[in-house]
Coordinates of C-alpha atoms in Angstrom, one line a residue:
X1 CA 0.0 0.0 0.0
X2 CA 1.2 3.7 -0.3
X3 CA 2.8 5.7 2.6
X4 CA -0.3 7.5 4.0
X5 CA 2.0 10.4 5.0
X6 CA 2.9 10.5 1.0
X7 CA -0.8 10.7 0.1
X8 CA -1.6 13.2 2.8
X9 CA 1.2 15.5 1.4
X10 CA 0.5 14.6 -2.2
X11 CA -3.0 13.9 -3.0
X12 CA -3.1 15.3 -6.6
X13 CA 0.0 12.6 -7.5
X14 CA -2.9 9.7 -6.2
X15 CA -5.3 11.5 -8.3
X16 CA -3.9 11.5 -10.9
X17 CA -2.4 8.4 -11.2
X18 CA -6.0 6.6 -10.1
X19 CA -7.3 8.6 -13.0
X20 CA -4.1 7.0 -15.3
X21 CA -5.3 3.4 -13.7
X22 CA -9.2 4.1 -14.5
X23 CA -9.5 3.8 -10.5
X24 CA -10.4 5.5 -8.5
X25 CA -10.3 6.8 -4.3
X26 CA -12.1 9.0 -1.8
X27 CA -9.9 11.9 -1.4
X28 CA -12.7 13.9 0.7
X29 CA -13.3 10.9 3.0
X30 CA -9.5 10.2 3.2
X31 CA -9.1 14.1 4.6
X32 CA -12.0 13.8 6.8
X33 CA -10.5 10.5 8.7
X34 CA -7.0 12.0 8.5
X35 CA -8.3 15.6 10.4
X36 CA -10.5 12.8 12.4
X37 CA -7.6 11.4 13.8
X38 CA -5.3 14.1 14.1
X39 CA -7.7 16.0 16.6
X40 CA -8.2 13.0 18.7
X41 CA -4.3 12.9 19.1
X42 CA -4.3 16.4 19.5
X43 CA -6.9 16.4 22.6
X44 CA -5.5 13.1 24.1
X45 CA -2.0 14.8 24.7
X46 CA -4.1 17.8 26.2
X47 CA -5.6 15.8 28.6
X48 CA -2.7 13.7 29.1
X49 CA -0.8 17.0 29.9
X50 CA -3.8 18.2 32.2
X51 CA -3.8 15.1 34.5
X52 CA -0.3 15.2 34.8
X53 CA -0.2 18.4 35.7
X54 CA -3.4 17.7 38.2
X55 CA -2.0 14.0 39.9
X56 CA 0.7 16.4 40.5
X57 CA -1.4 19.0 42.2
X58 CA -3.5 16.2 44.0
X59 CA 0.0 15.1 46.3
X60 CA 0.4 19.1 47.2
X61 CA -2.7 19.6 48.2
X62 CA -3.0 16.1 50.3
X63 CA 0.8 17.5 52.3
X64 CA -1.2 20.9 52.8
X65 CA -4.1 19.5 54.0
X66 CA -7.0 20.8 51.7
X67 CA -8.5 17.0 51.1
X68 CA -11.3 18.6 49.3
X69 CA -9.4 20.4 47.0
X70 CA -7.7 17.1 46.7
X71 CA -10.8 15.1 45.8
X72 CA -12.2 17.2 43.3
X73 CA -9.2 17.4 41.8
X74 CA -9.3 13.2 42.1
X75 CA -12.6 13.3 40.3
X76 CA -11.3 15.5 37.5
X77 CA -8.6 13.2 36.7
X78 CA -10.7 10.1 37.2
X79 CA -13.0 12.1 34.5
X80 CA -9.9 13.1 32.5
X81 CA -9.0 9.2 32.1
X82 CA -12.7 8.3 31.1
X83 CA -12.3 10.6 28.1
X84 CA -9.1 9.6 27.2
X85 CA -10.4 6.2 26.6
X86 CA -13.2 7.2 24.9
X87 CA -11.1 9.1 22.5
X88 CA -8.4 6.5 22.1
X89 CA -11.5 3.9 20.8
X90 CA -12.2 6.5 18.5
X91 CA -8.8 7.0 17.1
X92 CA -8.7 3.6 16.9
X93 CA -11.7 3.5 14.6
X94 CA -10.5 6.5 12.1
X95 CA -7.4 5.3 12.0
X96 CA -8.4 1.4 10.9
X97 CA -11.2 3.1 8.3
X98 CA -8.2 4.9 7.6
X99 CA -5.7 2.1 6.7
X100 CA -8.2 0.6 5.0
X101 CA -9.2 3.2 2.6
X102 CA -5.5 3.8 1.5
X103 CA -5.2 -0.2 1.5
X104 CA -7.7 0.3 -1.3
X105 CA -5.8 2.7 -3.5
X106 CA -3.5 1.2 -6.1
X107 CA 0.2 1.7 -6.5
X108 CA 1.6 4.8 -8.0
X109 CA 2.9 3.8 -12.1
X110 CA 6.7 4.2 -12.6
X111 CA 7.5 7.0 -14.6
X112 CA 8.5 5.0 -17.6
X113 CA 5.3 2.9 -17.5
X114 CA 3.1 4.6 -20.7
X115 CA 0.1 6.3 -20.7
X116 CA -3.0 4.1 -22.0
X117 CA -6.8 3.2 -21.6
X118 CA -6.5 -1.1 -22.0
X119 CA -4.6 -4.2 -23.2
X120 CA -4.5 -2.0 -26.9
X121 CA -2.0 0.3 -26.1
X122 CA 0.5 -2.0 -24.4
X123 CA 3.6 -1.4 -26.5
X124 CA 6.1 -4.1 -28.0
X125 CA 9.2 -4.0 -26.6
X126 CA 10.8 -6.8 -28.4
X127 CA 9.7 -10.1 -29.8
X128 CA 11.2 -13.9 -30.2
X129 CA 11.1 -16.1 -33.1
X130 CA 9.1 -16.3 -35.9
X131 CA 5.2 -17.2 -36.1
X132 CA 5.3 -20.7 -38.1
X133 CA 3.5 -20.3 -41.2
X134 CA 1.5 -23.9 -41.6
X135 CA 1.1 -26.1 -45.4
X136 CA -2.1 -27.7 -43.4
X137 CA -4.9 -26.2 -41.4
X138 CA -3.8 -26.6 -38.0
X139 CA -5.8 -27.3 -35.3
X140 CA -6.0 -25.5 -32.0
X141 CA -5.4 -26.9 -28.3
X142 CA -8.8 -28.2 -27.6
X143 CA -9.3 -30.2 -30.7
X144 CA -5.5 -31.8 -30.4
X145 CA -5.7 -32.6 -26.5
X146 CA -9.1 -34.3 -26.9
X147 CA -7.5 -36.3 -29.9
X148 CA -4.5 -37.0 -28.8
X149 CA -5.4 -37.7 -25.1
X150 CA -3.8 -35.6 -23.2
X151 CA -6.8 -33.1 -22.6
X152 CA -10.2 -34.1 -21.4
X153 CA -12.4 -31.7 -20.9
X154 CA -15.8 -33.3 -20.7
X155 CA -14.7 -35.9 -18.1
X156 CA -13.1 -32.5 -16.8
X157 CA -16.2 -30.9 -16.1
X158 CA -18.2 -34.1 -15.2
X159 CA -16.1 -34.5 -11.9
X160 CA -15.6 -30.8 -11.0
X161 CA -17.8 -28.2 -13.2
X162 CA -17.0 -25.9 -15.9
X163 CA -13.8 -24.0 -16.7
X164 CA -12.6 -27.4 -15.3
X165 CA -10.4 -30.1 -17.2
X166 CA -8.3 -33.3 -16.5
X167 CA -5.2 -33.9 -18.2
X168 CA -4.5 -38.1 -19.3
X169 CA -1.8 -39.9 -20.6
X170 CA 1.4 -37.9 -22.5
X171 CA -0.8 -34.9 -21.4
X172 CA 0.0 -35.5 -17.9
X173 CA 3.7 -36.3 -18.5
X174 CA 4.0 -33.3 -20.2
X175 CA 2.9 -30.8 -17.3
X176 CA 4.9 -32.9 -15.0
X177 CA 7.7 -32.8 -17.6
X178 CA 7.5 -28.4 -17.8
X179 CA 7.3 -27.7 -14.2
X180 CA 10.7 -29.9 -13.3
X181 CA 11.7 -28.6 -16.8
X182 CA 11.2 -24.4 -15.3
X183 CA 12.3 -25.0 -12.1
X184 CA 15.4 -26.7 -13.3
X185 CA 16.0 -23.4 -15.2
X186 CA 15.2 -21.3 -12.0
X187 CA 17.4 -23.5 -9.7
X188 CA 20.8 -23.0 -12.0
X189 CA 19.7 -19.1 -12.3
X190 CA 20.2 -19.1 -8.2
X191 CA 16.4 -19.3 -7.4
X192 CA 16.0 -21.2 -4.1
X193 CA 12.8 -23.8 -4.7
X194 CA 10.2 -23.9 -2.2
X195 CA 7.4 -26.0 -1.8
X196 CA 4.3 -24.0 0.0
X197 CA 0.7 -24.9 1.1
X198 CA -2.2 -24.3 -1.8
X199 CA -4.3 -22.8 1.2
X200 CA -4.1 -19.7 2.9
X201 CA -4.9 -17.0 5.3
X202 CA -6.1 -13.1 5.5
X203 CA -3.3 -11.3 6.1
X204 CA -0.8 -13.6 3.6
X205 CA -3.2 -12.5 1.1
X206 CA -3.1 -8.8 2.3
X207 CA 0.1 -8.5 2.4
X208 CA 0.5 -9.2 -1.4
X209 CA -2.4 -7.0 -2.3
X210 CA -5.3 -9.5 -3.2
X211 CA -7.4 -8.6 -0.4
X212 CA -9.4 -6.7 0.2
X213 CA -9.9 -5.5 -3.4
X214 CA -10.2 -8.7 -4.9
X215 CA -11.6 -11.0 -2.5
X216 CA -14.5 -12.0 -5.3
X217 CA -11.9 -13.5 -7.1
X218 CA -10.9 -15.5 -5.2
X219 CA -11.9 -19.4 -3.7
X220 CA -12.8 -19.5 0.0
X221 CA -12.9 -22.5 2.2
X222 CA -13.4 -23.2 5.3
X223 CA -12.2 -20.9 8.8
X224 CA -12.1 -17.7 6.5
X225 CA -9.3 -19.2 4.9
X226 CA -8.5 -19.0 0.9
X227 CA -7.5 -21.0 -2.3
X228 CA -4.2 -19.2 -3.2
X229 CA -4.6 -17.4 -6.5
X230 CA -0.7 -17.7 -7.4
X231 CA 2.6 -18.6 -5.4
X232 CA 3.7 -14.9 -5.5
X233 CA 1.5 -15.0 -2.0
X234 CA 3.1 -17.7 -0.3
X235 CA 6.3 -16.9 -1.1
X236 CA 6.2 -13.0 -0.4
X237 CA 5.2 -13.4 2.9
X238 CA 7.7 -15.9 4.0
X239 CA 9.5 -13.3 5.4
X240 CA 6.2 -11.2 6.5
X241 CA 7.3 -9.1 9.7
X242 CA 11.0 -10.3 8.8
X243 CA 14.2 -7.6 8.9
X244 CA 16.2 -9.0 6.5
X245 CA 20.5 -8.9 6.0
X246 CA 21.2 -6.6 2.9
X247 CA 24.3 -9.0 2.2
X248 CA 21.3 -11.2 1.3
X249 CA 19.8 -9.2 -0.9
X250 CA 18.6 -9.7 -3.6
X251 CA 17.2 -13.1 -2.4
X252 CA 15.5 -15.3 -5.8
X253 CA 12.8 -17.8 -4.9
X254 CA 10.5 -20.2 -7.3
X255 CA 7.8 -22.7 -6.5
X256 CA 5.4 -24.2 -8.2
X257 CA 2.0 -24.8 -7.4
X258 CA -1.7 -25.2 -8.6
X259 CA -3.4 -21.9 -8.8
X260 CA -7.2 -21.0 -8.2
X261 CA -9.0 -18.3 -9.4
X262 CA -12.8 -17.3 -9.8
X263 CA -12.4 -15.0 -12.8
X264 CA -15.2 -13.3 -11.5
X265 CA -16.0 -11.0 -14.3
X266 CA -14.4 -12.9 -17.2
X267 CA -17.6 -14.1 -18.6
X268 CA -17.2 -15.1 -22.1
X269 CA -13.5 -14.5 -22.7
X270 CA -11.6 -17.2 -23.8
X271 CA -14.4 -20.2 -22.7
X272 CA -12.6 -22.7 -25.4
X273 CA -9.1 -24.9 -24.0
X274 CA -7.3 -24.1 -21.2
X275 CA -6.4 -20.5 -21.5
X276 CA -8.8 -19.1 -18.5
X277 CA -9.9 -21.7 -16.1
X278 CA -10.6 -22.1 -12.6
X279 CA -7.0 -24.5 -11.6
X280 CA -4.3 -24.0 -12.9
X281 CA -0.6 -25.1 -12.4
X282 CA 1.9 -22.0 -12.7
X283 CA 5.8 -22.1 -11.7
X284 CA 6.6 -18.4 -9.6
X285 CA 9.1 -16.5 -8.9
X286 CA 9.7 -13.6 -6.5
X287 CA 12.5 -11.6 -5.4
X288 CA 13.5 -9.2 -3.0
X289 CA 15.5 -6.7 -3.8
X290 CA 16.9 -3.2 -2.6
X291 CA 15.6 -0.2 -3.9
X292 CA 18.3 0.8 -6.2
X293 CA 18.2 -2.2 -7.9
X294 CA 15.0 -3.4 -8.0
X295 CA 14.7 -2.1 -11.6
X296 CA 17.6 -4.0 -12.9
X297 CA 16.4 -7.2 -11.0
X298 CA 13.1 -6.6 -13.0
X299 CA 14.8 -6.9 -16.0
X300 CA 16.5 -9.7 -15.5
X301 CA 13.2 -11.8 -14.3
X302 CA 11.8 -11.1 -17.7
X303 CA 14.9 -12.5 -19.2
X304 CA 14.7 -16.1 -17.0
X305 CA 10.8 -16.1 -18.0
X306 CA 11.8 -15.6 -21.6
X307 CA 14.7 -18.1 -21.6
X308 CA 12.0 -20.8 -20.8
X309 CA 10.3 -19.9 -24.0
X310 CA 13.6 -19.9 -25.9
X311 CA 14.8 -23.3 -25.3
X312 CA 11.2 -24.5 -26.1
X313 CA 11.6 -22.7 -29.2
X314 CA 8.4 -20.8 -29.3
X315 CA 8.0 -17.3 -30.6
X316 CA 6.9 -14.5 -28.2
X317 CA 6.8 -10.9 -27.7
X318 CA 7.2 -8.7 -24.9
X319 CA 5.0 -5.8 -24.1
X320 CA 5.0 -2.8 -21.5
X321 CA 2.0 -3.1 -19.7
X322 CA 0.1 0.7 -20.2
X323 CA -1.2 2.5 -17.1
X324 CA -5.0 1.3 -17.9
X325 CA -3.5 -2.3 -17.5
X326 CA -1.1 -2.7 -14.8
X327 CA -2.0 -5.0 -11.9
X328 CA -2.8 -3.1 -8.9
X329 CA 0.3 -3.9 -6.5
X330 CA 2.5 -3.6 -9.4
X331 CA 4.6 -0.1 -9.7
X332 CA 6.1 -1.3 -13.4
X333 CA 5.1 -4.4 -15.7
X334 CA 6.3 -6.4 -18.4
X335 CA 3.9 -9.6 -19.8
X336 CA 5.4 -12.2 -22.1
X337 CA 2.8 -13.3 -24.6
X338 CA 3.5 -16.5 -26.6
X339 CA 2.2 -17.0 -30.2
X340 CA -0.6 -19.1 -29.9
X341 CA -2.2 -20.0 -33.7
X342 CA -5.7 -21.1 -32.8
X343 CA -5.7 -17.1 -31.4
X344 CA -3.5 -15.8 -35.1
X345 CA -2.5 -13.8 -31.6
X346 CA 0.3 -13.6 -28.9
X347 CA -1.8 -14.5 -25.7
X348 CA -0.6 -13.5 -22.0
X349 CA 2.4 -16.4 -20.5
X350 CA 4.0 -14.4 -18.1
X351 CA 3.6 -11.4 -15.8
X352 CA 6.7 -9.9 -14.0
X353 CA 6.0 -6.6 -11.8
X354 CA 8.0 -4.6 -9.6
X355 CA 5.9 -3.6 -6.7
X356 CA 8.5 -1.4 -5.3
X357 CA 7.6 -1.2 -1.3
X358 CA 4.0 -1.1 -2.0
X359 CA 4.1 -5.1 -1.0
X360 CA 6.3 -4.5 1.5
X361 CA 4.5 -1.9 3.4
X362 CA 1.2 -4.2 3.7
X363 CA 3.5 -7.2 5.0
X364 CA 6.1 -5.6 7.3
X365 CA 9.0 -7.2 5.1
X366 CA 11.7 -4.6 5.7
X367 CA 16.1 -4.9 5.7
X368 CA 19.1 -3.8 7.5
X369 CA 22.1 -1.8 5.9
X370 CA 24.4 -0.9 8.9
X371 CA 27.1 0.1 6.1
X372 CA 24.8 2.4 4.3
X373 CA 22.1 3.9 6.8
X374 CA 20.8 3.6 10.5
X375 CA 17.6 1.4 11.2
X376 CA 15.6 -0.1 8.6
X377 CA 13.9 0.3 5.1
X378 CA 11.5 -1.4 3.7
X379 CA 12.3 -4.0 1.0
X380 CA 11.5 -4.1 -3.1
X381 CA 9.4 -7.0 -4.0
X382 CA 9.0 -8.6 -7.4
X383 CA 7.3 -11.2 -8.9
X384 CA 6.8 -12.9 -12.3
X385 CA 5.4 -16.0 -13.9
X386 CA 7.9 -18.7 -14.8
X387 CA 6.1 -19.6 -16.4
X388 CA 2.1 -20.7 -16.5
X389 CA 2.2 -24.3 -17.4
X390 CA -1.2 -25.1 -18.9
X391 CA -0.3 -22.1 -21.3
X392 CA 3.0 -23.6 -22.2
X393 CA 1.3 -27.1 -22.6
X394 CA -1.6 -25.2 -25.5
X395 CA 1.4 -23.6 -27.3
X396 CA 3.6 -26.6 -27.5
X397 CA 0.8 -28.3 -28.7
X398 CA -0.1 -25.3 -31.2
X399 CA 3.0 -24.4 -32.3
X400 CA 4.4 -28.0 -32.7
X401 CA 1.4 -29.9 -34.3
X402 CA 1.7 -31.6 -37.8
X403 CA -0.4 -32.3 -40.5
X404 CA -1.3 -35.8 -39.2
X405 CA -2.5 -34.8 -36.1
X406 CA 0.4 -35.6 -34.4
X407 CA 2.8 -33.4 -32.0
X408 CA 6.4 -32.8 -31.8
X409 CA 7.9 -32.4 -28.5
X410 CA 10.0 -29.4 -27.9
X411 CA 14.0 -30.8 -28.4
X412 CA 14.6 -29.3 -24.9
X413 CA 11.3 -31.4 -23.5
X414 CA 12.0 -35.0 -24.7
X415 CA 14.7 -36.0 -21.5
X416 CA 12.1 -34.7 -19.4
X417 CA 9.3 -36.8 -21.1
X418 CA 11.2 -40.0 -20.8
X419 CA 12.6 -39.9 -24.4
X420 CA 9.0 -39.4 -25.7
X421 CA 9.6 -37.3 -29.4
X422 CA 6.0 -37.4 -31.0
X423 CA 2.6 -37.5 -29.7
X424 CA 0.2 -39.5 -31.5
X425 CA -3.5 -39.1 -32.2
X426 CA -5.2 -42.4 -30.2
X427 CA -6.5 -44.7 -32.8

């Protein structure tokens, strides 16, 4: 979340970037709590001055005898106390409504992040490979997977519902075979592997900025607990309420897991394959990072997302994401979007954002520099996609079909799919 001392002194800077965002915040409510609280400080120290000064007054007046002076002067303090209580409940209250309208607000765009309404003014900043330009009709994902068997969707929905799919077969390999596959490539870029729970709490999600602005997207269960929507949580808020060394810094960790999300709101987009569902298996990473190099440690997250899509040999580009389209935590964002042909589109693979301290902030996660300053500072956090697996599986499939019906494994893929070179339609 922003400073609240930064959006007191610069509310026109949170204007206009909620404007920038198509967001949006309640300045005049956000002033009216701020003064709220301020002149509930401002009397509490009076009183708390005033029944100093009296308990002091009370022991005079007991040595010099005047016991009713003494207890009116008693009652007045007992009163005094009453009221600070009162008015300490009621800082308590502006202050929370408080927190929680700035916990609302989005994070401020980076300077360099463009101008823009939606998806449609993202711009390139560089592109992979070629589109492959088929002698045959090709199919997309959710014909192939059906025929092949390594997609089942109507067994898929049978068992769990809609948006809802079961992989069989060389499809199951295969996901197995790209997680170990991207984590492999994580682990020799110095990304620790960690293995976390799918199931979380209120304040994990918090602290990376899904609640309380998205809670209707995602799953709940049981004991106001939560599905987690993507690793990113879990592993931002290992160190939640942590100081951290800034010899350690930047620290690189990856894990996959299955993700859940409603996609509240996503009615008819992409209903066909496995593009937008409700579970699906992603591979994360996250760093943190000190401030001065956050920006560079951005860059080269984007680089160990792309390298995955390199050795698989399938084209991508990658785009800027325009104020109108950045992710709410996120200060700066780049998305990788793979070439998928049953789209004659690049379609979303990756997301990797700099959230600068806005994470940070909401989780405690701050580090210690003895060299460079006194105290503490809050941290940089990052996160990126490395990348989404069902995704991967649709463009593998896509981009490495032939004519037959058949699929070529990726060169890089086959040791990881026991040797397996070509997947066969079943007969």
């Amino acid at each position: 979340m922003l400073d609240i001392k930064f959006v007191r002194e610069n509310p026109d800077a949170v204007d206009k970037s909620c404007e920038s965002r198509n967001a949006s915040w309640d300045r005049e409510r956000f002033f009216e709590l701020d003064q709220e609280r301020r002149s509930v400080i401002a009397e509490v120290e009076s009183l708390q001055a005033e029944r100093n000064s009296k308990s002091k007054m009370i022991g005079q007046l007991m040595r010099e005898g005047k016991r009713d002076e003494a207890e009116a002067a008693k009652a007045e303090v007992a009163a005094n106390k009453e009221r600070i209580a009162e008015l300490e409940t009621k800082r308590t209250e502006a202050e929370g409504a408080l927190y929680d309208l700035v916990s609302r607000i989005p994070n401020i765009p980076d300077e360099t992040v463009p101008y823009g309404h939606d998806d449609s003014d993202n711009p390139e900043v560089r592109s992979w490979g070629t589109p492959r330009e088929f002698d045959f009709d090709p199919q997309a994902h959710w014909d192939l997977g059906p025929a092949t068997g390594m997609i089942d969707f109507e067994r898929g929905v049978k068992i769990a519902g809609s948006r809802f799919y079961v992989l069989g077969g060389l499809g199951a390999r295969m996901e197995r075979a790209l997680i170990n596959f991207m984590i492999d490539l994580h682990n020799e870029a110095g990304f620790k592997e960690w293995w976390s729970p799918v199931i979380t709490n209120h304040d994990t999600l918090f602290g990376t900025g899904q609640l309380p602005k998205f809670e209707e997207d995602l799953f709940h269960v049981s004991g106001g607990m939560y599905l987690i929507p993507t690793a990113e949580v879990m592993l931002t808020n290992l160190h939640r309420d942590e100081v951290l060394d800034a010899a350690d810094l930047p620290m690189k960790y990856c894990a996959f897991t299955p993700c859940f999300r409603e996609e509240a709101g996503s009615a008819g987009r992409d209903t066909r394959g496995i593009i937008r569902v409700h579970q699906f298996d992603k591979v994360e990473m996250v760093k943190f990072a000190k401030p001065e190099e956050s920006m560079d440690e951005l860059e080269s997250m984007v680089s160990e997302a792309e390298l995955i899509l390199q050795k698989l040999g399938l084209p991508y580009h990658v785009v800027t994401l325009c104020t109108g389209d950045i992710g709410f935590s996120a200060r700066k964002c780049y998305d990788i979007e793979v070439w998928l042909p049953s789209y004659n589109a690049y379609k979303e693979i990756s997301s990797c954002s700099n959230c600068w301290d806005f994470q940070a902030r909401r989780a405690n996660i701050k580090y210690r520099d003895p060299a460079n300053f006194k105290g503490t500072r809050l941290v940089h956090t990052l996160n990126g996609s490395g990348l989404a697996v069902g995704r991967t599986m649709a463009a593998i499939m896509e981009n490495y079909q032939n004519a037959d019906g058949s699929i070529t494994v990726p060169e890089a893929l086959v040791p990881y799919m026991g040797g397996v070179e070509i997947i066969r339609p079943e007969q």
